[in-house]
XYZ file of C-alpha atoms in Angstrom:
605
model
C 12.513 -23.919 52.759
C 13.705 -25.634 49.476
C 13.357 -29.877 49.511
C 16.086 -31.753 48.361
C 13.976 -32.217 44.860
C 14.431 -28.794 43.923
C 10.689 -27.548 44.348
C 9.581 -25.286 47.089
C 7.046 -25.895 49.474
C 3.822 -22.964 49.703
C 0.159 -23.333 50.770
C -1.269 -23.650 54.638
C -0.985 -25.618 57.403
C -3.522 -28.313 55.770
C -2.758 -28.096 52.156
C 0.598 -27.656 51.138
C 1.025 -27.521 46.939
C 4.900 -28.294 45.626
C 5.564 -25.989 42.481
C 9.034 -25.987 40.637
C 10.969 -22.713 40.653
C 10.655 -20.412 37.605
C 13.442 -19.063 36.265
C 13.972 -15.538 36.341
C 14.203 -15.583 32.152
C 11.159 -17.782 30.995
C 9.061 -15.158 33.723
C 10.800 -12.437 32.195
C 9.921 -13.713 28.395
C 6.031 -14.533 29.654
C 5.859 -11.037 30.842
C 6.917 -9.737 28.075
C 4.613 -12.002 25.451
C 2.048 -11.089 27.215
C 2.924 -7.210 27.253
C 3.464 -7.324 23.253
C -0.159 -8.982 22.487
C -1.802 -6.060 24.157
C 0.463 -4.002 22.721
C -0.245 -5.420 19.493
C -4.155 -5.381 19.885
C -4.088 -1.512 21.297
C -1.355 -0.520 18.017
C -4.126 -2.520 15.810
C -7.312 -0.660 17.538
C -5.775 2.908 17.469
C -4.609 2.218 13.103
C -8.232 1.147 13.289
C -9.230 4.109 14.946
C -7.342 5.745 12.316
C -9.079 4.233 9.210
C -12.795 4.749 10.581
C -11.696 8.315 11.210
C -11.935 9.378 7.479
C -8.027 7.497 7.509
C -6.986 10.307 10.024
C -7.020 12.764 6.924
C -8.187 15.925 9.408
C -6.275 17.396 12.170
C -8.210 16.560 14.746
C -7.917 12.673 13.940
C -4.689 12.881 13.486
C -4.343 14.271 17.075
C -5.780 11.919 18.388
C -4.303 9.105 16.734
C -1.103 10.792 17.740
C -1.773 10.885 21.069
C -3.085 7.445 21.729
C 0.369 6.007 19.976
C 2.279 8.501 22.376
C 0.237 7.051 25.444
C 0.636 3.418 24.089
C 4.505 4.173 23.454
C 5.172 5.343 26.900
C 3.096 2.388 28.759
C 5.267 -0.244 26.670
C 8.723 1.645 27.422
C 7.882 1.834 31.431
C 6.972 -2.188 30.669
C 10.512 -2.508 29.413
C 12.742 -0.496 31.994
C 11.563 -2.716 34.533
C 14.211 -4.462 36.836
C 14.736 -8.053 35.252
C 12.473 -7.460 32.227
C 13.114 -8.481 28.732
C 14.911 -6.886 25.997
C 13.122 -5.618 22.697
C 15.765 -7.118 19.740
C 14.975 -5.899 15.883
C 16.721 -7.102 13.020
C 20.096 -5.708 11.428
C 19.377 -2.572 9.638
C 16.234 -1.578 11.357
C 17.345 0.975 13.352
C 19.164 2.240 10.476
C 15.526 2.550 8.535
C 13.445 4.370 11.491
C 16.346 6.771 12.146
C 16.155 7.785 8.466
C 12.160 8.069 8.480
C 12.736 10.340 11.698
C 15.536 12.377 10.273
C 12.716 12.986 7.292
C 10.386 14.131 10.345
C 12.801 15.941 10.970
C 13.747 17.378 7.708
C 10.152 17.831 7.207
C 10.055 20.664 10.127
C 12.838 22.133 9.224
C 11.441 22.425 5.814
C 9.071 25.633 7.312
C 11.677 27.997 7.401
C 11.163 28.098 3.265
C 7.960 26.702 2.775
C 5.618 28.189 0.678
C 2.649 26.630 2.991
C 4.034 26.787 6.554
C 0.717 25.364 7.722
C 0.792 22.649 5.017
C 4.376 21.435 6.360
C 3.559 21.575 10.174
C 0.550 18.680 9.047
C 2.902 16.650 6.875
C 5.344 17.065 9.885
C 2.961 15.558 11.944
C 2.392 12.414 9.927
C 6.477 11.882 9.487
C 6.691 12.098 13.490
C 3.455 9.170 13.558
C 4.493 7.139 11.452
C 8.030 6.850 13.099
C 6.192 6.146 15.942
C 4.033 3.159 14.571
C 7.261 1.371 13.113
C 9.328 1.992 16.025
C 5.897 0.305 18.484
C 5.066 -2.111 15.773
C 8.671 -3.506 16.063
C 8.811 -3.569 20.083
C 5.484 -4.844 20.505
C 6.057 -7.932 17.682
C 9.650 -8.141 19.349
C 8.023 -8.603 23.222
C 5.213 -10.615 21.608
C 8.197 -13.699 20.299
C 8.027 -16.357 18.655
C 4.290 -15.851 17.720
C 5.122 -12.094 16.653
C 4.283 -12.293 12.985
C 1.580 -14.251 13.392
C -0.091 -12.135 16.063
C 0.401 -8.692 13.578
C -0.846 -11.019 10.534
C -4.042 -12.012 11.963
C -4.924 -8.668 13.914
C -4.280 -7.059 10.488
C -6.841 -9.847 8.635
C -9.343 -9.044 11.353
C -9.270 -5.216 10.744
C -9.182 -5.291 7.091
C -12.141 -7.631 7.375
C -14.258 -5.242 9.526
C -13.309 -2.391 7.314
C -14.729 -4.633 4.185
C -17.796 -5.524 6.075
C -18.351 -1.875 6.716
C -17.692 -0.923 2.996
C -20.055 -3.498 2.040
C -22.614 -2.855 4.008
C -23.243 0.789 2.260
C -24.145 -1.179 -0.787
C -26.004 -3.942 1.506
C -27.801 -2.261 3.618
C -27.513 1.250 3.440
C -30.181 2.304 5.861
C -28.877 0.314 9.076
C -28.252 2.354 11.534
C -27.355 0.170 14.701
C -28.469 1.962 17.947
C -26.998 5.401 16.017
C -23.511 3.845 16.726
C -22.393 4.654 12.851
C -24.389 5.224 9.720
C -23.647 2.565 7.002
C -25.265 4.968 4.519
C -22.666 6.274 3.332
C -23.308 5.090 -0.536
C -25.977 8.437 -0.027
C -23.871 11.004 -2.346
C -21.560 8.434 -3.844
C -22.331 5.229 -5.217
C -18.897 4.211 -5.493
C -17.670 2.495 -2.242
C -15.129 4.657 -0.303
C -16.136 4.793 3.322
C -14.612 4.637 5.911
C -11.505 6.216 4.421
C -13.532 8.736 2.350
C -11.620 7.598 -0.873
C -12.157 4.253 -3.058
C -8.343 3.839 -4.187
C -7.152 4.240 -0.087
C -9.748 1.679 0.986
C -8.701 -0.616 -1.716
C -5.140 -0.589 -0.555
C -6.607 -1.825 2.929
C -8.576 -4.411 1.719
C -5.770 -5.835 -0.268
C -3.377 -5.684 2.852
C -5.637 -8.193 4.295
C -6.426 -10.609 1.291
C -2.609 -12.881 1.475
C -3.331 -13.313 4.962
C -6.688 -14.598 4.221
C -5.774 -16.780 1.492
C -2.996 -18.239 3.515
C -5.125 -19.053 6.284
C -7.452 -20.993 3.656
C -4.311 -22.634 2.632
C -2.414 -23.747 6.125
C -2.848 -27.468 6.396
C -1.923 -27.191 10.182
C -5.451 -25.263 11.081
C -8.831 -26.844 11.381
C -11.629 -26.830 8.378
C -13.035 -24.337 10.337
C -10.529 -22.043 10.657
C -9.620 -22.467 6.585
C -13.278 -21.945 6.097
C -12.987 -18.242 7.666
C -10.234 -17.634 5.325
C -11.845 -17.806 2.316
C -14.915 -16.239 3.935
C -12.636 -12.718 4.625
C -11.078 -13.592 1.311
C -14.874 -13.271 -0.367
C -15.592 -9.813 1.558
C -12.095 -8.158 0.658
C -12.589 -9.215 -2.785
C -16.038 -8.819 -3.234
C -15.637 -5.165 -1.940
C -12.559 -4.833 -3.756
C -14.391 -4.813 -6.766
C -16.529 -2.329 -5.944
C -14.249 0.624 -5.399
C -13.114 0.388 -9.287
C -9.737 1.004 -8.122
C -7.289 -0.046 -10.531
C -4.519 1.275 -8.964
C -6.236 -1.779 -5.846
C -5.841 -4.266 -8.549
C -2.313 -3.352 -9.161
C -1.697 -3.810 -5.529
C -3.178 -7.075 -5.448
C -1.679 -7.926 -8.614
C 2.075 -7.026 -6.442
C 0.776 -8.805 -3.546
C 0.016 -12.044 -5.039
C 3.407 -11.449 -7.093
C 5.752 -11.556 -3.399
C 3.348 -14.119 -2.277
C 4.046 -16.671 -5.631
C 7.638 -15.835 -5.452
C 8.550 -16.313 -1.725
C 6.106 -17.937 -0.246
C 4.673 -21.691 -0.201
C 1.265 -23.595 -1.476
C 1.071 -21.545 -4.308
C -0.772 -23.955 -6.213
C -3.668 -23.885 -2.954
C -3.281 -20.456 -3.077
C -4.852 -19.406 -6.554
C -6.924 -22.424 -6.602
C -8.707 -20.415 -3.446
C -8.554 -17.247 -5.076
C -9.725 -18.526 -8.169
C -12.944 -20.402 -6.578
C -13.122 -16.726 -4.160
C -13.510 -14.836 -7.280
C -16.148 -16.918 -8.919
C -18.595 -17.367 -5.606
C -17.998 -13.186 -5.763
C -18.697 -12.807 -9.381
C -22.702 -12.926 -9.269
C -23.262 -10.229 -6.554
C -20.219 -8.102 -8.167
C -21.982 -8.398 -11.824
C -25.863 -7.594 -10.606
C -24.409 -4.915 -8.748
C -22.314 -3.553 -11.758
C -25.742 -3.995 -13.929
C -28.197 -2.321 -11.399
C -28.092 1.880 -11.722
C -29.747 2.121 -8.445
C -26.225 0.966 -6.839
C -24.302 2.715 -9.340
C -25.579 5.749 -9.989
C -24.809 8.616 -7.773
C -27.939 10.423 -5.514
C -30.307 7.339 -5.612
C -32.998 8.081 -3.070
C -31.716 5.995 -0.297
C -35.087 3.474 -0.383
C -34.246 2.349 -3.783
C -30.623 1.328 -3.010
C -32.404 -0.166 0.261
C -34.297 -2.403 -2.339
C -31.894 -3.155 -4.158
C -29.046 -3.951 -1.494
C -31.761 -6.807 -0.108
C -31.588 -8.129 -3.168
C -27.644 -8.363 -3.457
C -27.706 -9.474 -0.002
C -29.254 -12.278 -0.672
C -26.991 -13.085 -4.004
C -23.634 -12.524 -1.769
C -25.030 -14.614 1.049
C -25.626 -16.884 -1.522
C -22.668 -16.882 -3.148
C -20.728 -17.472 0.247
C -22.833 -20.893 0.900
C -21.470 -21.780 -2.419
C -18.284 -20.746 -1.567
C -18.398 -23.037 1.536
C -19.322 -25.860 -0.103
C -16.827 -25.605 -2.658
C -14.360 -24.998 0.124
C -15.707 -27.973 2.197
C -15.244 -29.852 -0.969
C -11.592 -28.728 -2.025
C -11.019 -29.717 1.696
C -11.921 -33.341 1.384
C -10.315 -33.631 -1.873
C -7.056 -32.620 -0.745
C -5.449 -35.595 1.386
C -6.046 -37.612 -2.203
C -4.558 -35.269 -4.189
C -0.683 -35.678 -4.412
C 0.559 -33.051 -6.368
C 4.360 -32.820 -6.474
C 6.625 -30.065 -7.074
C 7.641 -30.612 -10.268
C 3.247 -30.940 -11.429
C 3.273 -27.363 -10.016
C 6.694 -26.040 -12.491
C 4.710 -27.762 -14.947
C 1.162 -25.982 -14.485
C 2.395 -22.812 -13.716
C 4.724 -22.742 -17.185
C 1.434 -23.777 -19.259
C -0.766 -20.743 -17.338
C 2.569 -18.558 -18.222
C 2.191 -20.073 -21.916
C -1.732 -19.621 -22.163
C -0.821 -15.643 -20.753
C 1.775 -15.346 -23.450
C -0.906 -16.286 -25.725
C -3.425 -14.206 -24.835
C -1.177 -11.014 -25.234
C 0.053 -12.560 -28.176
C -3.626 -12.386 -29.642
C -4.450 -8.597 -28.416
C -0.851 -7.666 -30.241
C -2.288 -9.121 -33.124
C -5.676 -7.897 -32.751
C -4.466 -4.071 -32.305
C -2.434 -4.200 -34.826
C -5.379 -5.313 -37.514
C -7.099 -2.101 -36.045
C -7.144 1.193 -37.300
C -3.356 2.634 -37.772
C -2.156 -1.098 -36.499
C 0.024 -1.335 -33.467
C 1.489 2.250 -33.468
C -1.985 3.588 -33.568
C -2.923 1.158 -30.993
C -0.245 2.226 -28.953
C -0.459 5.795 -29.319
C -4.096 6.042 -28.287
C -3.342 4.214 -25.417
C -0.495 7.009 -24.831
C -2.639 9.516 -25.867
C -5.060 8.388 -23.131
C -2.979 8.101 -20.669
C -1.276 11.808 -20.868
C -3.811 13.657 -22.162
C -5.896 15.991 -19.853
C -9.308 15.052 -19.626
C -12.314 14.723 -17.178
C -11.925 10.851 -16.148
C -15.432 9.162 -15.285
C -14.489 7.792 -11.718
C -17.988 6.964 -10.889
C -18.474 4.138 -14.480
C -17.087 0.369 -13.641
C -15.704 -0.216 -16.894
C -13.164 2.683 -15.627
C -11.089 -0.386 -14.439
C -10.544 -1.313 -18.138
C -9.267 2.033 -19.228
C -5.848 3.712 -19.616
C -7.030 7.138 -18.741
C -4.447 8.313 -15.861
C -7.008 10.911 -14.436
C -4.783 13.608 -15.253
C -1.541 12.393 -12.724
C 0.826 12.709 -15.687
C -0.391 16.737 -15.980
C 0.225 16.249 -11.621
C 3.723 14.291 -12.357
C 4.465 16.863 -14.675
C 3.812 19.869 -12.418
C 5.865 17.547 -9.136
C 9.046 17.231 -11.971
C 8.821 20.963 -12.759
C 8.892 22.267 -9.093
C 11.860 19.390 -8.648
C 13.620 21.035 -11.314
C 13.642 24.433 -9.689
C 14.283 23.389 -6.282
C 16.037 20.373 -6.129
C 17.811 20.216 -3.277
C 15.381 21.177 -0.450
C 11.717 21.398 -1.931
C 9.247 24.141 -1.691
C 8.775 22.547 1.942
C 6.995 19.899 3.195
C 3.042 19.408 1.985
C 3.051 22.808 -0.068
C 2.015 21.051 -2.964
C -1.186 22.345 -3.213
C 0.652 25.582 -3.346
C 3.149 24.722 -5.375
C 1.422 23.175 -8.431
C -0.574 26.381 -9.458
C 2.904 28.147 -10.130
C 3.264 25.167 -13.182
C -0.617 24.534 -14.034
C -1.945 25.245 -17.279
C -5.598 24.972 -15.926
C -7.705 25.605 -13.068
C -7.591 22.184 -11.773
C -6.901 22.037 -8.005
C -5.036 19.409 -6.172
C -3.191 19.018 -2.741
C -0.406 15.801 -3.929
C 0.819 14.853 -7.041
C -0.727 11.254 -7.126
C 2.883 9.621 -6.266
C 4.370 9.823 -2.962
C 8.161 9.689 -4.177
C 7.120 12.583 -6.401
C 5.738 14.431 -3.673
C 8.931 13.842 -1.742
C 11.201 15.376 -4.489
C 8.884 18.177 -4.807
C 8.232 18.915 -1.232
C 11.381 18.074 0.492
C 14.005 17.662 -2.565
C 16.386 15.807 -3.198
C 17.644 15.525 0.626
C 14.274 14.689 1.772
C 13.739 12.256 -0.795
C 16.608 10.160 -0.035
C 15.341 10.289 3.713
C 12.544 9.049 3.115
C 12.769 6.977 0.110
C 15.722 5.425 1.884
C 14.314 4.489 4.649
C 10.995 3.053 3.581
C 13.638 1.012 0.971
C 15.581 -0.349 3.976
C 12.174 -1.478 5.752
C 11.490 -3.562 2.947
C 15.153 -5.119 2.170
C 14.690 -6.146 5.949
C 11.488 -7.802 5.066
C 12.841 -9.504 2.265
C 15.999 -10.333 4.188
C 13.739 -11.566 7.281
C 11.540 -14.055 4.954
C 14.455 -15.324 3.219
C 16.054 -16.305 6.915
C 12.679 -17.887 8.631
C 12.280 -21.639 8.400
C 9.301 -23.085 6.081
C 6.308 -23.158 7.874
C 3.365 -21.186 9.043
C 5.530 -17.983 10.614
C 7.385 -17.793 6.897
C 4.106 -17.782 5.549
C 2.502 -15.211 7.342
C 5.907 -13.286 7.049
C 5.506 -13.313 3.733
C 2.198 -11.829 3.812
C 3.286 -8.891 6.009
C 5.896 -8.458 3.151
C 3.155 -8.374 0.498
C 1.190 -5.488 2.419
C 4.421 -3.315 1.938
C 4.880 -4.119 -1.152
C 1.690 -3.430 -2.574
C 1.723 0.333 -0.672
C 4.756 0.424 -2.064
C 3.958 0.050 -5.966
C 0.184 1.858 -4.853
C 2.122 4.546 -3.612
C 3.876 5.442 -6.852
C 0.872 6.864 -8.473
C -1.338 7.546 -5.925
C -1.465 9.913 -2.263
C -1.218 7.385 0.423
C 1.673 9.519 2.420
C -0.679 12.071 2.741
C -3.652 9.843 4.126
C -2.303 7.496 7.377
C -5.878 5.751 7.555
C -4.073 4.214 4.194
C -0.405 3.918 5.524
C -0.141 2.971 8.629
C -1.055 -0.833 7.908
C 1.733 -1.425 5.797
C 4.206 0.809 8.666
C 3.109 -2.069 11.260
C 3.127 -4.773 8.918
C 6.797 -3.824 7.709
C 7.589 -3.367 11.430
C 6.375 -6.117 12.852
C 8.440 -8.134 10.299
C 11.536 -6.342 11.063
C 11.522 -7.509 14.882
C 13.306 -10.170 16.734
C 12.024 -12.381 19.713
C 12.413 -10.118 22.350
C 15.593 -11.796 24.916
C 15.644 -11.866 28.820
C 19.351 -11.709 29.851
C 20.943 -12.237 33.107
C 21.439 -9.644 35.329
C 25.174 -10.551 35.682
C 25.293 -9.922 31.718
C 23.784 -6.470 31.726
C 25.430 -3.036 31.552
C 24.505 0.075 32.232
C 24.090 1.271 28.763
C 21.071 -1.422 28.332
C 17.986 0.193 27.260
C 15.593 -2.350 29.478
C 15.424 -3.889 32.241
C 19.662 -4.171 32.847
C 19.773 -0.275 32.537
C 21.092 0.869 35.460
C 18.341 3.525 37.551
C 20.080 7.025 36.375
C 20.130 5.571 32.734
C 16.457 4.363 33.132
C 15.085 7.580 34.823
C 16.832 9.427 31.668
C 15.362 6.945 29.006
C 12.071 7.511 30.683
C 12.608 11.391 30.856
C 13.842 11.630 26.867
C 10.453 9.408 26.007
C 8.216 11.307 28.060
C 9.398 14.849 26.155
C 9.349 13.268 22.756
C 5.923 12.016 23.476
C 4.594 15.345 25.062
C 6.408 17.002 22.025
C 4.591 14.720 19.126
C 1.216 15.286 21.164
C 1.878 18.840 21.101
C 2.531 19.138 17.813
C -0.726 17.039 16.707
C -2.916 18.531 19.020
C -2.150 22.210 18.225
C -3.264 22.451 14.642
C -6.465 21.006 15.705
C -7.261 23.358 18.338
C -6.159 25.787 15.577
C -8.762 24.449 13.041
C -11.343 24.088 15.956
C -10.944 28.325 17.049
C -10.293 29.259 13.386
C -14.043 27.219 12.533
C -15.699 28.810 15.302
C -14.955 32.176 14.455
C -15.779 31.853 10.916
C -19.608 30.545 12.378
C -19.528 33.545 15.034
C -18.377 36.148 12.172
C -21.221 34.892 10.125
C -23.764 35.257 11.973
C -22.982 38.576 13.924
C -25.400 41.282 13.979
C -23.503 43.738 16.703
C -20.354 44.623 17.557
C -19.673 42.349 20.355
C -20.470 39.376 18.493
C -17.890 41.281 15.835
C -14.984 41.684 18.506
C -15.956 37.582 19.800
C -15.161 36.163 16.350
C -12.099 38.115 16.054
């Protein structure tokens, strides 16, 4: 029964409790919020996964990173085919940029039927069809998750890139903890130069930068609490801090991109370097003792020397991080007396442009008083860069060199196969094929050190424009997205999203982040994240058959369901089988080593 008021009547015969009718939208839009936070917490636990796998660089992790997308994708599309359940919307152009990266896939596969390194192109077929995936869940989870999309992906991805910096850190720290055998932070033992847990310093820079606007711009948001803004710069001291300490210039270029989208499309930019400014100098001390101590730089340090040393960087970094509070607690109650106008900030940020000007100006003039004058100066500095020569990855000062660690003999090698077979490639991740046909040395490599060059090389022209295509479109969108969103916290964090494309973008160009997902697939959930739209709950009445959610009609929705289910029993497939290949192939190698009789012979084989 229904009361003239408009609220219906429940409870028993001595309590009865009046509650007002929900519509069948707003349950249909708290379902699906709900739905899209998990959704975005499992996608963000299974990139995780990913990372702390070695970045998913072996088959095996990349199975089962496959997998657990393919079981994630199919519990969020049975979520949406419900009767009455809302609609995943993404943004104009989207669909346009995952149906390019899946006609790569696609491309990719085909690509064995002339590739020189059939096995080689089933794995980089593999990572096409999972990082498809990721966009495609990335947008329907941020989509379901509404209004609070962005900010949901932002802050999961600060979290994670946080953890990962903790855990880089702590092989530098405390490099002999060992918590209940869960993981090994020692793994500083061969290599002093941090890399873990992606297994290489210029992927696990790109992560930590991915995290660093977000951080900065949760120091920066007048709308959180002290406490919260604290925590920002506190994640913005560990990303930097182990930044730093994977002398990965290619990282600094990524952060230098990052900070570039952040200054030119988002807000507070003043707040913003202030914080990074004051992050950088409550970093510096642990950064420099660790730089000037050859216990934590040197390679093959017995593991209780670094073990003294790391307590005594501990306590300079903890150190540094109560100063780092306190200057934050001070900036904090300095600000609501501070009025700083617009046209102060045009004003301070054309005199740091000046003093920059400046400051090339004098290293122009101080080159050219060297030897030769600016020509020589400049043709060293080529002559560095090109020339083939043993780079010294493991030295700090590295970061101030030109030296390209031979990727201009790699580009040279990617343009040469190009030239030869430009249209389709020698097939899909046959570089480390490839290259020995142009090589001039004995120098072995799998990529070129730049993804679009791999893509030309690889896949030609064809897949190149597949792939380069759509990764372009995923970033218009982002651009396009930011430019649309209203001032405010969202934009903000929008922004930041942005950035972490941006900056695997530019990393990408001279480096092998395709080829490593651990290192990818952050900046395919940030960009698709930012390319979804609140997710909309329609009325039945307005539905049609063709829907793909909860207005599809049952034959359409037991076919949707059907199509998903093969694709994702396909992908799995795919993942799964060069891994049990690796698996047999590595146990017959052990079996065929060790046999002493002929049935231990005919086993192995």
């Amino acid at each position: 029964m229904v009361p003239s008021g408009g609220v219906e009547a429940a409870g028993t015969s001595s309590t009865r409790v009046l509650r007002a009718p929900v519509a069948p939208g707003a349950a249909a839009r708290a379902d699906a919020a709900r739905d899209g936070r998990l959704a975005q917490i499992a996608l963000v636990l299974i990139v995780g996964y990913a990372i702390f796998q070695n970045g998913a660089s072996g088959p095996s992790a990349l199975a089962w990173t496959t997998t657990l997308v393919c079981v994630l994708g199919l519990i969020i599309l049975a979520r949406c085919l419900r009767p009455q359940a809302a609609v995943p919307r993404m943004a104009s152009g989207t669909r346009v940029a995952i149906g390019l990266l899946a006609l790569f896939a696609v491309w990719s596969g085909l690509s064995v039927l002339w590739s020189v390194d059939p096995a080689g192109t089933w794995e980089e077929l593999n990572r096409a069809i999972l990082y498809v995936l990721v966009v495609g869940l990335a947008v329907t989870a941020a989509s379901l998750s509404g209004e609070r999309g962005v900010e949901r992906a932002s802050m999961a991805l600060l979290g994670l890139t946080t953890v990962v910096g903790l855990y880089a850190l702590g092989g530098k720290v405390i490099p002999g903890f060992s918590p209940l055998g869960l993981f090994d932070l020692n793994h500083t033992r061969d290599l002093a130069r941090l890399r873990g847990p992606l297994g290489y310093w210029n992927a696990l820079a790109l992560v930590l930068v991915t995290g660093i606007p977000f951080a900065l711009r949760l120091s920066t948001d007048r709308t959180r609490t002290d406490r919260v803004r604290l925590l920002g710069l506190a994640a913005a001291f560990v990303l930097i801090t182990a930044l730093f300490m994977t002398y990965s210039r290619g990282g600094f270029l990524a952060l230098f991109s990052a900070l570039a989208v952040t200054t030119a499309f988002g807000t507070a930019r003043l707040r913003t370097y202030v914080a990074l400014v004051a992050v950088t100098a409550c970093a510096l001390p642990g950064i420099l003792y660790t730089f000037g101590q050859a216990r934590l730089v040197a390679n093959g340090v017995p593991l209780d020397e670094r073990i003294a040393a790391g307590r005594t960087l501990g306590v300079i970094v903890v150190f540094g991080l109560i100063a780092l509070m306190v200057v934050g607690w001070g900036l904090l109650r300095l600000e609501p007396r501070v009025r700083w106008s617009a046209a102060r900030t045009r004003k301070l940020f054309r005199g740091l442009a000046l003093t920059v000007a400046a400051i090339g100006l004098i290293a122009l003039a101080g080159a050219a008083t060297g030897e030769g004058g600016l020509r020589g100066a400049v043709d060293r500095a080529t002559s560095s860069f090109t020339d083939r020569k043993q780079d010294d990855q493991f030295d700090p000062a590295r970061v101030l060199t030109t030296n390209s660690g031979n990727r201009w003999i790699w580009w040279g090698e990617a343009a040469g196969a190009f030239s030869d077979r430009p249209i389709g490639g020698w097939g899909a991740g046959s570089f480390s094929v490839v290259h020995k046909l142009y090589r001039t040395d004995q120098l072995a490599v799998r990529q070129p050190h730049s993804v679009p060059l791999q893509f030309l090389a690889e896949t030609g022209m064809i897949g190149g424009f597949l792939a380069l295509g759509g990764l372009a479109t995923l970033l218009g969108i982002g651009v396009l997205r930011v430019r649309s969103m209203r001032p405010g916290r969202t934009r903000d964090l929008g922004v930041g999203l942005l950035a972490a494309g941006v900056a695997w973008t530019v990393h990408g160009i001279f480096d092998w982040d395709w080829s490593l997902p651990g290192a990818t697939l952050p900046a395919m959930l940030a960009l698709g994240a930012l390319a979804a739209l609140p997710a909309r709950a329609q009325p039945p009445r307005e539905r049609s058959v063709a829907a793909v959610g909860g207005g599809a009609a049952e034959p359409v929705r037991w076919g949707v369901a059907a199509l998903a289910t093969l694709v994702a029993v396909a992908a799995t497939a795919s993942a799964v089988l060069p891994a049990r290949a690796e698996t047999v192939a590595g146990e017959a190698e052990s079996i065929a080593g060790d046999a002493t009789t002929e049935e231990e012979r005919r086993r192995a084989a």
